[in-house]
Coordinates of C-alpha atoms in Angstrom, one line a residue:
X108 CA -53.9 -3.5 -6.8
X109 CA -55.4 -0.2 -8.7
X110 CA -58.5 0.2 -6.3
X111 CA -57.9 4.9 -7.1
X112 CA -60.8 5.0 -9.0
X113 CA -63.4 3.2 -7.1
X114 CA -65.4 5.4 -4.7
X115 CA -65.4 3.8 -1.2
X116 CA -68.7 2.0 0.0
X117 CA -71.0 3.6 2.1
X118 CA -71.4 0.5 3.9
X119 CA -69.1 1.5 6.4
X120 CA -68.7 3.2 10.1
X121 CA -66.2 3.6 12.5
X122 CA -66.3 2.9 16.0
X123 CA -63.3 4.4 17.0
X124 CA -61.2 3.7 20.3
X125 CA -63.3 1.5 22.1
X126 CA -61.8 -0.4 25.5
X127 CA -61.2 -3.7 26.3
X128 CA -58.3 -3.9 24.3
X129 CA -55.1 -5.9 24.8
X130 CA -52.7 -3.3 25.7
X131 CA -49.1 -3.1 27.1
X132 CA -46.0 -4.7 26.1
X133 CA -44.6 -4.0 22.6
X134 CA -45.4 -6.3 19.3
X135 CA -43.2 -9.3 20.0
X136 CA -44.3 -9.5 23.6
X137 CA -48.2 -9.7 22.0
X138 CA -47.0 -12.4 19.6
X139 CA -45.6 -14.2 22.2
X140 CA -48.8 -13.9 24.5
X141 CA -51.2 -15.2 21.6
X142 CA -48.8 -18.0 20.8
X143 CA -49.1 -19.7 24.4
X144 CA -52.6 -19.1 23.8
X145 CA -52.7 -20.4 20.4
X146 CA -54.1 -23.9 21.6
X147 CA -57.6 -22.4 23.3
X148 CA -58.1 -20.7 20.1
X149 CA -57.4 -23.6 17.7
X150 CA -59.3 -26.0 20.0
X151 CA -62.4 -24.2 19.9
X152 CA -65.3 -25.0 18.0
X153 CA -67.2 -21.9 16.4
X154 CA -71.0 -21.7 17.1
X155 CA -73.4 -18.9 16.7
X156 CA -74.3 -16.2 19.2
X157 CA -71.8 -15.0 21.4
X158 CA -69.1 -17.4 19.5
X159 CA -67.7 -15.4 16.5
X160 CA -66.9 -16.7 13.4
X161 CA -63.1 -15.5 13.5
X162 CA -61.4 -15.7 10.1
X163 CA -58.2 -15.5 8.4
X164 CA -56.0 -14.8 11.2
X165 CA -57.5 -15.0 14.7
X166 CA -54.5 -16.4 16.2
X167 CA -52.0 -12.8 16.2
X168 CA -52.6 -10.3 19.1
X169 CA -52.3 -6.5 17.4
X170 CA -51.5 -2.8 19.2
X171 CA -54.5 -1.6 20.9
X172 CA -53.6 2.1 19.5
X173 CA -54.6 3.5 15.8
X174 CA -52.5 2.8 13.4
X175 CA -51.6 6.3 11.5
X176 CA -50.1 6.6 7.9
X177 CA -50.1 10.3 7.3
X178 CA -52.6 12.8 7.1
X179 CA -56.1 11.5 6.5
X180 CA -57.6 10.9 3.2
X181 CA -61.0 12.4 2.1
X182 CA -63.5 10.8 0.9
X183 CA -66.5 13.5 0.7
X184 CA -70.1 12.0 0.3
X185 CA -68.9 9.2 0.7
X186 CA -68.0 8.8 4.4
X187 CA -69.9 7.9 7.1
X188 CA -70.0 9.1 10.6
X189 CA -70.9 7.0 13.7
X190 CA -72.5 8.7 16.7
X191 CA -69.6 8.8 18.4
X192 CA -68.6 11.4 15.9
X193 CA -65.8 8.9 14.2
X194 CA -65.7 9.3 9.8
X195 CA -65.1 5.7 8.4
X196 CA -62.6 6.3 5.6
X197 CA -60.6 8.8 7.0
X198 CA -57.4 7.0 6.7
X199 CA -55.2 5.6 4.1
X200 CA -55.8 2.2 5.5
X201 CA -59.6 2.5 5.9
X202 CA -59.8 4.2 2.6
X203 CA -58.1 1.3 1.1
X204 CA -60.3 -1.2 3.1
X205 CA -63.7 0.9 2.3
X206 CA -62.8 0.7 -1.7
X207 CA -62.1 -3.4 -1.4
X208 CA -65.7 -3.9 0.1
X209 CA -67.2 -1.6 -3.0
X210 CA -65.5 -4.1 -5.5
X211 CA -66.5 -7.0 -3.8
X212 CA -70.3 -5.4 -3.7
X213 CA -70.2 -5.0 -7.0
X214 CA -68.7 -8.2 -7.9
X215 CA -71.6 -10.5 -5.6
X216 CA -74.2 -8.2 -6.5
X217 CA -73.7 -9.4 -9.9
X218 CA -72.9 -13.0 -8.7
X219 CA -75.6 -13.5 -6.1
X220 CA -79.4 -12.3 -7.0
X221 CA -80.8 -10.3 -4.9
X222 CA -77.4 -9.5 -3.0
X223 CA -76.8 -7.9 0.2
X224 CA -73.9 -6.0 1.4
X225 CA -72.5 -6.7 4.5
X226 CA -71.4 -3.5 7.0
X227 CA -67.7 -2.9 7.9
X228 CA -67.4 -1.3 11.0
X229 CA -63.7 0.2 11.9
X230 CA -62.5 0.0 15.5
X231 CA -59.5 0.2 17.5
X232 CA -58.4 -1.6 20.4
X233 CA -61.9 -2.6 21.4
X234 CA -65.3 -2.3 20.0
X235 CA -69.0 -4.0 20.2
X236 CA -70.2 -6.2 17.5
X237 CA -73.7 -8.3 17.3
X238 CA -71.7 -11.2 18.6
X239 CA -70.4 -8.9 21.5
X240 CA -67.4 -7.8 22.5
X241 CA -64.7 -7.1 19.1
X242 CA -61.1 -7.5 20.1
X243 CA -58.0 -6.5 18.1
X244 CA -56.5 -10.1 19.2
X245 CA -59.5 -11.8 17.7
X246 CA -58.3 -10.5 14.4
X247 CA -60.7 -9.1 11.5
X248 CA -64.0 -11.3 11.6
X249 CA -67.5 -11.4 10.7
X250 CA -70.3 -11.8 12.8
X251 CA -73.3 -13.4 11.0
X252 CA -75.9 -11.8 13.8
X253 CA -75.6 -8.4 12.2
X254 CA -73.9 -8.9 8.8
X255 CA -71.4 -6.8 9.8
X256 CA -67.3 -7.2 8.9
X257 CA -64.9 -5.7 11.9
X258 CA -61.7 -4.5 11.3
X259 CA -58.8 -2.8 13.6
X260 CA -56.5 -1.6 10.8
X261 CA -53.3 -1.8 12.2
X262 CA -54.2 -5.1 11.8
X263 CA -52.4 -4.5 7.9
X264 CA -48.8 -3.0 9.9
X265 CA -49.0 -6.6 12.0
X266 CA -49.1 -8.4 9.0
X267 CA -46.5 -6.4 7.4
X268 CA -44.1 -6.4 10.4
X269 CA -44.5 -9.6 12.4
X270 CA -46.1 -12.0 10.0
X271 CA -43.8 -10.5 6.6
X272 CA -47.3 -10.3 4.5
X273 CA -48.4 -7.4 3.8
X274 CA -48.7 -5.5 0.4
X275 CA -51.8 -4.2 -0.7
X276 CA -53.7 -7.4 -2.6
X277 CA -52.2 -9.3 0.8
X278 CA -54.9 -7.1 2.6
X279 CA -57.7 -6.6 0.1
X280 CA -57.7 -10.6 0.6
X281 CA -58.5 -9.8 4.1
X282 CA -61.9 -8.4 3.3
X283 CA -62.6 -10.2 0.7
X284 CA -62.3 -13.4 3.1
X285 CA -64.4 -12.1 5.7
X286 CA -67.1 -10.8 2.6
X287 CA -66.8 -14.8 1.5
X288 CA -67.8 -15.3 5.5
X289 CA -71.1 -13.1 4.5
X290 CA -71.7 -14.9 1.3
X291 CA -72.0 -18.1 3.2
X292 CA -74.2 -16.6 5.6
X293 CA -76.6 -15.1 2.8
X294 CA -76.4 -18.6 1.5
X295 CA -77.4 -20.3 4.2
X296 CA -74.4 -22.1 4.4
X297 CA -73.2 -20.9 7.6
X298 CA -76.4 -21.9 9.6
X299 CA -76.4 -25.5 8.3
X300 CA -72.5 -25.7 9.4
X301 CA -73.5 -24.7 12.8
X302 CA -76.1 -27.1 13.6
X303 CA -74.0 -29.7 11.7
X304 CA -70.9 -28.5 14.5
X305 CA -73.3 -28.4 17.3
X306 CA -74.1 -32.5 16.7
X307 CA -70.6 -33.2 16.2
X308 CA -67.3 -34.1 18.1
X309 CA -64.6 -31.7 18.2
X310 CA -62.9 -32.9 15.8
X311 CA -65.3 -33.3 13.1
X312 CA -66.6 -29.7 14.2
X313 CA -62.9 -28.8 12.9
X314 CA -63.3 -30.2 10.0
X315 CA -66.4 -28.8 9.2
X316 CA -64.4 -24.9 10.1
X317 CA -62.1 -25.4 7.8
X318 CA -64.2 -26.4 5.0
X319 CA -65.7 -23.0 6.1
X320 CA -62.2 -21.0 6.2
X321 CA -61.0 -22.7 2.7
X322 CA -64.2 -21.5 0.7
X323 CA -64.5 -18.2 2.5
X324 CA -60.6 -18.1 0.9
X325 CA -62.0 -19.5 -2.8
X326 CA -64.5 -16.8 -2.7
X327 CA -62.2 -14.4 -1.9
X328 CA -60.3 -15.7 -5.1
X329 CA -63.2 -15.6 -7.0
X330 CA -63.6 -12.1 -6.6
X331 CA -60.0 -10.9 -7.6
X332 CA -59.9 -13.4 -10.4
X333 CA -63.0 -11.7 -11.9
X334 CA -61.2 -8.1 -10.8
X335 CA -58.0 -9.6 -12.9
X336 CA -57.7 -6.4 -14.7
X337 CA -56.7 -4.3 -11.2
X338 CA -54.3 -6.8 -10.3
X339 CA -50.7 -5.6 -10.6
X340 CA -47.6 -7.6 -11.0
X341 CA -46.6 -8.7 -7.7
X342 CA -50.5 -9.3 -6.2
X343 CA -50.4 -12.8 -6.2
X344 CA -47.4 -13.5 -4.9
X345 CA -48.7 -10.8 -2.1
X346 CA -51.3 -13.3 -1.5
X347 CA -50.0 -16.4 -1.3
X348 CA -47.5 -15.2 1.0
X349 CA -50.2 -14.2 3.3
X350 CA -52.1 -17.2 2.5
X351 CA -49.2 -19.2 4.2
X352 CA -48.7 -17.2 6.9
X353 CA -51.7 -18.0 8.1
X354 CA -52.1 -21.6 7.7
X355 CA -52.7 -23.6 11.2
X356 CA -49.7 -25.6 11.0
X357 CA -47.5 -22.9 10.2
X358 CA -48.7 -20.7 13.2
X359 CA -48.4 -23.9 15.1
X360 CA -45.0 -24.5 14.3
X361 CA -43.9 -20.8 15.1
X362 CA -45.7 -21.6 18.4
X363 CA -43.5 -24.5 18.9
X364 CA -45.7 -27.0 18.9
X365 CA -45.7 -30.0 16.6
X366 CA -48.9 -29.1 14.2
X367 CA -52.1 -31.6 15.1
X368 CA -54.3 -32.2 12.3
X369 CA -57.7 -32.5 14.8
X370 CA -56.8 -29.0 16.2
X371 CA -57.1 -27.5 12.7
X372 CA -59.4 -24.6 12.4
X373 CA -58.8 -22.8 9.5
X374 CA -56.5 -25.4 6.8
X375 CA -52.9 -25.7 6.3
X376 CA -50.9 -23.4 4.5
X377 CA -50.5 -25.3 1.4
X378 CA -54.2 -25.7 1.9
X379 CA -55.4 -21.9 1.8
X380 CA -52.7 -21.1 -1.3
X381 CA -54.9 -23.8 -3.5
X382 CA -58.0 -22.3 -1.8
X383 CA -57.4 -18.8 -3.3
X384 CA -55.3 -19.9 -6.5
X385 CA -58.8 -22.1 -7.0
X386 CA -61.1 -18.9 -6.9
X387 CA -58.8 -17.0 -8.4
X388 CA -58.2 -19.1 -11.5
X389 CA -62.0 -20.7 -12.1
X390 CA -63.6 -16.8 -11.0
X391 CA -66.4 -19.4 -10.4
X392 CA -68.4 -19.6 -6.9
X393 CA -69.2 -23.2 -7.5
X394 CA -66.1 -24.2 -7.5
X395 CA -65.3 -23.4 -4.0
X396 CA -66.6 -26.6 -3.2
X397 CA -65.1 -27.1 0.4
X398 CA -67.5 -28.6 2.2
X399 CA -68.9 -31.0 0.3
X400 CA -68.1 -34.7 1.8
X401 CA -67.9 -32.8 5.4
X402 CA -71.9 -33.3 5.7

């Protein structure tokens, strides 16, 4: 995806190495632990406050150490530095990651009147978000409390390696999910799914996630169909593969277990390809019409 001649957002900070971490044991070993955890985190209904909104893929347990691609990449004026004394940007990762959330702020801001951008906040390992504590096994997510997106890059090499989807649309759809996430918040429609979950069985507070997860998805189609001229030969397919990575029956099936419908979370695979093909092809918010008959 040709991203080189954006400048990065300055929207951004970077928290650094931050404790609490999962740490030990190689990559496998982490799989393994967050697939015998797999049904907590499918069974769990997501709320506000201290209950993050995880998104696209909560369920995969990543290295607590930074991820390092070669030298760092400058950004100057552009960069922001955290108190800590940490540059955002400063990586070939981040870099990547900070130009995807300028697109995407200038794709809503056109979209959405009176737009706001949401804050992506780099860690690694561990880190402190509105909703608490941010953990590299939680995945990247968005906490509606402070607007902000969190993001452990070597969350990209876990994809690559264990999950066989990375490429670089596969994790510019990443953001882009997790800005669909803030959308919904801005939109109100986040709030009025969480009172909705917190009146509802389990199940039905399921079904009411996934409508979430799938039109977090079609907005994140949304925004590369309307980018279709930085898309390179290749993108798509990039995404689709890491649409169905992530699906909940395939990550239940790689678990071992027999996928259950009422555990769902965040859609099938087939599911969350059609979610992104859908935004991609209509480039058309309103068609990202997940949740209606879920109310």
């Amino acid at each position: 995806m040709r991203l080189d001649d954006l400048d990065p957002s300055g929207n951004v900070s970077d928290q650094g190495s931050g404790g609490g971490g999962f740490g030990g044991g190689g990559g496998g070993g982490m799989l393994g632990l967050v697939f015998s955890l797999l049904p907590m985190l499918l069974g769990r209904k997501m709320g506000c406050g201290s209950v993050l909104l995880i998104a696209v893929v909560g369920y995969f347990v990543i290295s607590s150490g930074m991820l390092t691609m070669g030298g760092p990449v400058s950004a100057p004026g552009t960069s922001q530095q955290s108190s800590a004394g940490n540059v955002a940007c400063d990586t070939q990762e981040e870099l990547f990651a900070c130009r995807v959330l300028k697109s995407t702020e200038d794709t809503w801001g056109k979209l959405l009147r009176d737009y706001r951008p949401a804050k992506l906040t780099f860690y690694q390992g561990g880190g402190q978000s509105g909703c608490g504590a941010a953990q590299s096994a939680m995945g990247p997510f968005y906490c509606p409390s402070d607007e902000g997106i969190y993001l452990d890059t070597s969350f990209f090499e876990q994809m690559d390696k264990q999950m066989g989807a990375g490429g670089d649309f596969a994790y510019a759809y990443v953001v882009a999910h997790e800005v669909g996430h803030h959308v919904q918040n801005l939109a109100g429609i986040a709030n009025q799914v969480r009172k909705l979950q917190a009146q509802s069985s389990q199940t039905d507070g399921n079904r009411l996630q996934v409508g979430m997860e799938l039109q977090a998805d079609c907005f994140a189609g949304v925004w590369a169909g309307i980018n279709s001229n930085r898309i390179e030969p290749g993108d798509i397919e990039e995404g689709m593969r890491a649409a169905n990575a992530i699906g909940d029956d395939t990550l239940m099936q790689q678990a071992g277990r027999a996928p259950v419908e009422s555990m769902f979370t965040h859609g099938t695979s087939e599911q969350r390809m059609e979610a992104l093909q859908r935004g991609i092809r209509s480039k058309n918010p309103n068609a990202c019409n997940y949740l209606q008959g879920l109310q």
